[in-house]
XYZ file of C-alpha atoms in Angstrom:
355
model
C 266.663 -34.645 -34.967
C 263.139 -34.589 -35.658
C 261.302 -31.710 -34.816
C 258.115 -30.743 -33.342
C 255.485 -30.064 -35.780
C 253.908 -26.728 -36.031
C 250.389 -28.041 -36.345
C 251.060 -28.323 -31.870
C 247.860 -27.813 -30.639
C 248.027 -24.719 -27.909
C 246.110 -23.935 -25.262
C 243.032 -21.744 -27.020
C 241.069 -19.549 -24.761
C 237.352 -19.887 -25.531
C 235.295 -16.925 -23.106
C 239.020 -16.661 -21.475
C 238.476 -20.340 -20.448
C 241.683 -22.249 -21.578
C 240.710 -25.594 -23.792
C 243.388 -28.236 -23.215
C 242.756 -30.841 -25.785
C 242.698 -34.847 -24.149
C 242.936 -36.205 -27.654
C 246.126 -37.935 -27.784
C 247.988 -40.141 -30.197
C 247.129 -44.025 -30.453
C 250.018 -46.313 -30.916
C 248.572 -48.828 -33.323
C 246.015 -46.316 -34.659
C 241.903 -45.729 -33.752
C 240.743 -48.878 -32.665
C 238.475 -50.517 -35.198
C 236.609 -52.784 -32.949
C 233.318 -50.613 -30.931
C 232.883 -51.846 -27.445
C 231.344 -51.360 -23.981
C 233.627 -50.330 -20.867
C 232.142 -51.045 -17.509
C 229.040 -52.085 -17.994
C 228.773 -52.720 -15.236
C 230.986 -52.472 -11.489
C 231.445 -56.894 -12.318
C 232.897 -56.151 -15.471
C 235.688 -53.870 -13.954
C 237.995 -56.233 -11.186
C 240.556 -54.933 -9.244
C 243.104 -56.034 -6.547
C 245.572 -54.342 -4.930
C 249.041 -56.003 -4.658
C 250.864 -54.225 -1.972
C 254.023 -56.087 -2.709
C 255.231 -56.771 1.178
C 254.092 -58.674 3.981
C 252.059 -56.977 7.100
C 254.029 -57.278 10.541
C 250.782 -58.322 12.379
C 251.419 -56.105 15.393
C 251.548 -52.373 15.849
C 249.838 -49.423 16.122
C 247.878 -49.535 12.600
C 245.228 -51.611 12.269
C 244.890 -52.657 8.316
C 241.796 -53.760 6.535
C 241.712 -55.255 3.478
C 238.569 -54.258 1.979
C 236.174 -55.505 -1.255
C 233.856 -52.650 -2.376
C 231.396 -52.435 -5.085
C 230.424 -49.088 -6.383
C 231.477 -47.080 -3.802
C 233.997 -44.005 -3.457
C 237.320 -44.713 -1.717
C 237.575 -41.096 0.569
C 233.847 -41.619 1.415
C 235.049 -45.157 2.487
C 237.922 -44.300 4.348
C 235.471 -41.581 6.299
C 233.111 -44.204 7.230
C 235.704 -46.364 8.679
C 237.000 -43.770 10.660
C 233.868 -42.953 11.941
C 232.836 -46.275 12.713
C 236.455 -46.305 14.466
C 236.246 -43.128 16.572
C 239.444 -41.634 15.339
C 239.786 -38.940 13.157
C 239.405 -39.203 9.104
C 243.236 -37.859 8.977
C 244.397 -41.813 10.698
C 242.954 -43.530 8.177
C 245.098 -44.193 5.320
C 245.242 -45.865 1.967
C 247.877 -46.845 -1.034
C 245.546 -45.722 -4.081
C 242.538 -44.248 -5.054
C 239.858 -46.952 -6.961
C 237.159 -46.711 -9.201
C 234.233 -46.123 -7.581
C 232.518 -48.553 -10.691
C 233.837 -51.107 -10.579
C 234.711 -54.351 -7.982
C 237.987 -53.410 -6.117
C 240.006 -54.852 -3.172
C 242.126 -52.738 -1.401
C 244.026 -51.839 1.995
C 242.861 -49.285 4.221
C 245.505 -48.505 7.234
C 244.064 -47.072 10.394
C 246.015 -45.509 13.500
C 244.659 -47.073 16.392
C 247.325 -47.259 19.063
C 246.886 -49.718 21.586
C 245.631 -53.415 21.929
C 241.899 -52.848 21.254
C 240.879 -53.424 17.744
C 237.331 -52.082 16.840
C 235.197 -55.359 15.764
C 235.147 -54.665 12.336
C 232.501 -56.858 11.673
C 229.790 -54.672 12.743
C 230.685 -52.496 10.332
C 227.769 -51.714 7.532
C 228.034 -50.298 4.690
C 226.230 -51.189 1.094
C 228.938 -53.116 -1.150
C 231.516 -53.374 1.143
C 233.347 -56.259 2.934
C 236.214 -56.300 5.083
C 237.727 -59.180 4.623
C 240.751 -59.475 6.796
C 241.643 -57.748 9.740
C 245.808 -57.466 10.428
C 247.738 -55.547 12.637
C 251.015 -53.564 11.434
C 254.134 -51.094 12.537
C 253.490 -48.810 9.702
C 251.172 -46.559 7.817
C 250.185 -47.519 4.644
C 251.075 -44.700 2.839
C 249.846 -43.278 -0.754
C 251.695 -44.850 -3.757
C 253.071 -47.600 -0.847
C 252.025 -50.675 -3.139
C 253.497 -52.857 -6.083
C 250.638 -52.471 -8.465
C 247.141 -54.132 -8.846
C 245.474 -57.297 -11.133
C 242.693 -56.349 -13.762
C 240.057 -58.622 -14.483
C 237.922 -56.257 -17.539
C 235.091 -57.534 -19.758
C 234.552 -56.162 -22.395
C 231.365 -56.168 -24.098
C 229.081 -55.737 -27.442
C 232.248 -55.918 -29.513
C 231.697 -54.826 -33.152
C 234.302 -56.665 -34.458
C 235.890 -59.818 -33.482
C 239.001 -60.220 -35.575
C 240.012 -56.566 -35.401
C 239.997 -56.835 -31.672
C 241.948 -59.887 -31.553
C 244.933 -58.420 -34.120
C 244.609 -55.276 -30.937
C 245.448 -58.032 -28.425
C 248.102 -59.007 -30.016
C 249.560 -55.460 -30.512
C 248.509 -54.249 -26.989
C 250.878 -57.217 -25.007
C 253.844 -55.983 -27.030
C 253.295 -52.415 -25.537
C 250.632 -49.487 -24.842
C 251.894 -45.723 -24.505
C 252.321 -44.964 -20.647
C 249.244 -42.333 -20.507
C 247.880 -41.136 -17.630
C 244.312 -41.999 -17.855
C 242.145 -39.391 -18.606
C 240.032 -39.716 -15.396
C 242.995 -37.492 -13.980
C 242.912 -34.761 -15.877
C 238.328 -34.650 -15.035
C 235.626 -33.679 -17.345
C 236.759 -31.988 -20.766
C 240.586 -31.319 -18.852
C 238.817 -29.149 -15.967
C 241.703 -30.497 -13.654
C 244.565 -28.513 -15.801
C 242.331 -25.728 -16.231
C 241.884 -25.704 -12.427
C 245.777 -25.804 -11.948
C 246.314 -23.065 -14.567
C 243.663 -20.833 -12.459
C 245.521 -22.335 -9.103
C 248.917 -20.733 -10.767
C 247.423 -17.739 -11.569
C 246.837 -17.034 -7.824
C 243.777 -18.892 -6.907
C 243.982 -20.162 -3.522
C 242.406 -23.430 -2.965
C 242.546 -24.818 0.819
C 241.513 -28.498 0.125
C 244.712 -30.294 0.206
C 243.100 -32.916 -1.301
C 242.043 -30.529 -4.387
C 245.023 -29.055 -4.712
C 246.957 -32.286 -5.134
C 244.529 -33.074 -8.008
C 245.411 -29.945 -9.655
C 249.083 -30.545 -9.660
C 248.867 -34.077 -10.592
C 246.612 -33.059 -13.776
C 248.874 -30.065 -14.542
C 252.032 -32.744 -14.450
C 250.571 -35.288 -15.944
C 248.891 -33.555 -18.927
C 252.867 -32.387 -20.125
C 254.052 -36.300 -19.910
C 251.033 -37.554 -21.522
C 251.972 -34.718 -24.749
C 255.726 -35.647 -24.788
C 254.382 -39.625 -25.374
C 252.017 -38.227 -28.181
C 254.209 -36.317 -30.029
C 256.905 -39.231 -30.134
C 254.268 -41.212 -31.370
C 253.617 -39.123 -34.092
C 257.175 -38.337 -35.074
C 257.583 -42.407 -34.723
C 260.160 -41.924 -31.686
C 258.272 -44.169 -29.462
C 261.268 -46.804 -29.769
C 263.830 -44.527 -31.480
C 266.044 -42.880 -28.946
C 267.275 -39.362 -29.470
C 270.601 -38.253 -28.260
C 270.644 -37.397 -25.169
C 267.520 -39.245 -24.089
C 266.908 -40.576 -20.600
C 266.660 -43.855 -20.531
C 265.754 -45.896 -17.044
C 266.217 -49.415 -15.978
C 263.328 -51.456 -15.596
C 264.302 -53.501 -12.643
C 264.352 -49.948 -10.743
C 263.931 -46.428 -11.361
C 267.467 -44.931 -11.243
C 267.745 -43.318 -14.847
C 270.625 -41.916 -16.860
C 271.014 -39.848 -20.690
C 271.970 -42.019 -23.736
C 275.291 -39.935 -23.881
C 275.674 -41.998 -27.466
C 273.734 -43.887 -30.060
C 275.300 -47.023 -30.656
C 274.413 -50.707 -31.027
C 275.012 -51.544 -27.014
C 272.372 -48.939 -26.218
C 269.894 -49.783 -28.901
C 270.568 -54.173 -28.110
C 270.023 -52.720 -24.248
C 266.873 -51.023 -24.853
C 265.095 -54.296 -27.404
C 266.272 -55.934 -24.740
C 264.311 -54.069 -21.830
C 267.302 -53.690 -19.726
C 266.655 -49.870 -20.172
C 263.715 -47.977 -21.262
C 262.705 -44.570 -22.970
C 261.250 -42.294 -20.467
C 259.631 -38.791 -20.717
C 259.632 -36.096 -17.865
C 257.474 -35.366 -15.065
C 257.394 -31.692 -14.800
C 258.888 -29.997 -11.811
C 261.859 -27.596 -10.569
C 265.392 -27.746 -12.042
C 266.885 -28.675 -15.041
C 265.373 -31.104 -17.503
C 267.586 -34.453 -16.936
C 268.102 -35.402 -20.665
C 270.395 -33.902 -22.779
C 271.563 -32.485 -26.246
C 268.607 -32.963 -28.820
C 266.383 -35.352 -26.769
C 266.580 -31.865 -24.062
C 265.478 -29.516 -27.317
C 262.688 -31.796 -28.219
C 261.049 -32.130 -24.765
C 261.687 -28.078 -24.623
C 260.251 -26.908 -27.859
C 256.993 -29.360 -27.423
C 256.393 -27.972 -24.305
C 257.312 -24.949 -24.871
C 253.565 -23.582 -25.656
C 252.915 -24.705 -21.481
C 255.321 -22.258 -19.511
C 252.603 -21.293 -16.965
C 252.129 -25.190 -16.339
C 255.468 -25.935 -16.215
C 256.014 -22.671 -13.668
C 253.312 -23.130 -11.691
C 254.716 -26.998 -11.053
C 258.383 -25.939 -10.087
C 256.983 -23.132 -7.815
C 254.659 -26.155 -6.034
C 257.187 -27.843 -5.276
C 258.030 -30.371 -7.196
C 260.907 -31.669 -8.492
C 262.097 -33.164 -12.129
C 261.279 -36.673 -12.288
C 260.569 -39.381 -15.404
C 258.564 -42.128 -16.297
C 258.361 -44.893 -18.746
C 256.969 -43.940 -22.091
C 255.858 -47.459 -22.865
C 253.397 -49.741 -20.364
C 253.783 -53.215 -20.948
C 250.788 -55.595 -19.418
C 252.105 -58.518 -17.486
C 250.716 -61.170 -17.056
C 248.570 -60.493 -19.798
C 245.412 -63.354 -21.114
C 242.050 -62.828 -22.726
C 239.224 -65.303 -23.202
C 235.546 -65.053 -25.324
C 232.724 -65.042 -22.829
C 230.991 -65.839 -26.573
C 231.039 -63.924 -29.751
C 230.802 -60.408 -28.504
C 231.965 -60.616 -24.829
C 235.639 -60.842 -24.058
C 237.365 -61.030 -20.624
C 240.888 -59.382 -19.982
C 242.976 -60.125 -17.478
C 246.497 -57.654 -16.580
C 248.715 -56.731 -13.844
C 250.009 -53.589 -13.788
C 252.852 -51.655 -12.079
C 251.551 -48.385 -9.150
C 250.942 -45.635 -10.749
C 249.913 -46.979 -14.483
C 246.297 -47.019 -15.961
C 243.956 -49.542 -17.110
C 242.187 -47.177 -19.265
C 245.519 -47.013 -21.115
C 245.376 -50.674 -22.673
C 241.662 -50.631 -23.450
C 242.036 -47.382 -25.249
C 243.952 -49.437 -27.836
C 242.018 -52.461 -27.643
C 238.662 -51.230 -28.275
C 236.756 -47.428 -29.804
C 234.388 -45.995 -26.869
C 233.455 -43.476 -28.419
């Protein structure tokens, strides 16, 4: 099997402040194309695709919601206020950028057959545009995914973007986006303290830490197998899942029914999300995801102590739905849908250099 290379990068500790690098591998290399990201809240479109149907009656009154440039928790505490019911009944499938133009669901518990008039409510860049009744909460993760609408602007370099394109609809590595892990990876260096015995109250903060800490480990296993070119090469052992769901199983053998299954997306290569219990792949696909993260014990620790439990994900992101169109020479418009959980930021990494 391939093995890690010893050129890992390790946590460093810098005035005994850990520095966890958020430089990670690019599938089809640096971008050579410069371009703006979010110019502006239009240029970033989002819309939430719950993927079910609202009853129409029950005790939670849903909203769906267009907001420009505007936090989602400071939303959701506004609405309860407005409400008169506490900021812990109002609920909500995802977090959204606060630049950008999103549409989303908020779920509020209001038992009862008096629904607030929602169309008193005030609150710069923000519409609710729909008012339904339903039997359930909408709970955090409870949606399908979301459509992208992204311009991109001032591009350097028209041809060299359009060759990324045509790369990026074949595939992107599944990365967390970096907004998770917060400014220069404070987020994991917030967990690490967290591990180390720091008690932090907000729930909400707390989460955040976790989520950083877990995420940081998958996004390294997806760098390193692009690096050791074992993005589409399965290893022994590897845990593969099916894309129609997310039951998963190891690749107990290489042979040509596995590989035909996995060109064929019936199965996919995933990587693990860190948490108690034994790491689900096996043989040398198990040795590889040990001795990579091997230099992250307290991380992976701290994780199985929190609670959680060993989990994968995809290593590869496809786009659906996936079109682009020239606004004119240097302005092009993307347009995506992606599954819950997966990151814009991901494809336009690839398709354009930020930096």
């Amino acid at each position: 099997m391939n093995q890690v290379s010893n050129d890992q990068e390790h946590p460093a500790a810098e005035n005994n402040k850990p520095v966890f690098s958020l430089d990670f591998n690019y599938l089809y290399g640096e971008p050579q194309s410069r371009g703006v990201f979010k110019q502006s809240c239009a240029d970033f479109n989002v819309q939430e695709h719950l993927g079910f149907e609202l009853s129409g009656e029950g005790e939670h009154v849903c909203l769906w919601v267009q907001k420009v440039g505007e936090n989602t928790q400071y939303l959701a505490r506004q609405l309860a206020k407005f409400a008169g019911i506490p900021a812990r009944n109002v609920s909500y499938a995802g977090l959204k950028d606060r630049q950008g133009d999103t549409k989303q669901w908020f779920s509020l518990h209001i038992p009862g057959k008096i629904t607030p008039d929602f169309s008193l409510f005030e609150s710069e860049g923000v519409t609710i545009l729909k008012v339904v009744r339903h039997n359930k909460k909408i709970k955090t993760g409870a949606l399908a995914g979301n459509y992208f609408s992204i311009v991109l602007r001032e591009i350097s370099d028209r041809e060299a973007l359009e060759k990324a394109i045509y790369q990026v609809e074949k595939g992107v590595p599944n990365y967390f986006g970096e907004q998770r892990f917060g400014f220069d990876g404070h987020n994991i260096s917030a967990a690490l303290t967290m591990f180390q015995g720091r008690k932090i109250k907000d729930r909400f903060k707390r989460g955040m830490y976790l989520s950083a800490a877990r995420s940081y480990l998958f996004n390294q296993v997806i760098s390193a197998r692009i690096k050791d070119d074992l993005y589409k090469q399965p290893l022994l052992g590897d845990c593969v899942q099916f894309v129609g769901n997310r039951s998963f199983f190891p690749l107990t053998e290489l042979n040509d029914s596995s590989m035909q299954r996995l060109l064929e997306r019936e199965i996919c290569l995933t990587a693990p999300l860190w948490g108690a219990g034994e790491l689900t792949s096996e043989s040398d696909a198990r040795a590889y995801e040990t001795d990579l993260l091997s230099p992250y014990q307290e991380l992976q620790a701290g994780l199985a102590k929190n609670g959680l439990k060993q989990e994968r994900r995809p290593l590869l992101l496809i786009p659906e739905q996936f079109s682009s169109s020239w606004l004119d020479d240097s302005v092009v418009k993307i347009d995506f849908y992606l599954p819950s959980g997966c990151y814009a930021t991901s494809v336009i990494r690839e398709l354009i250099n930020t930096k």
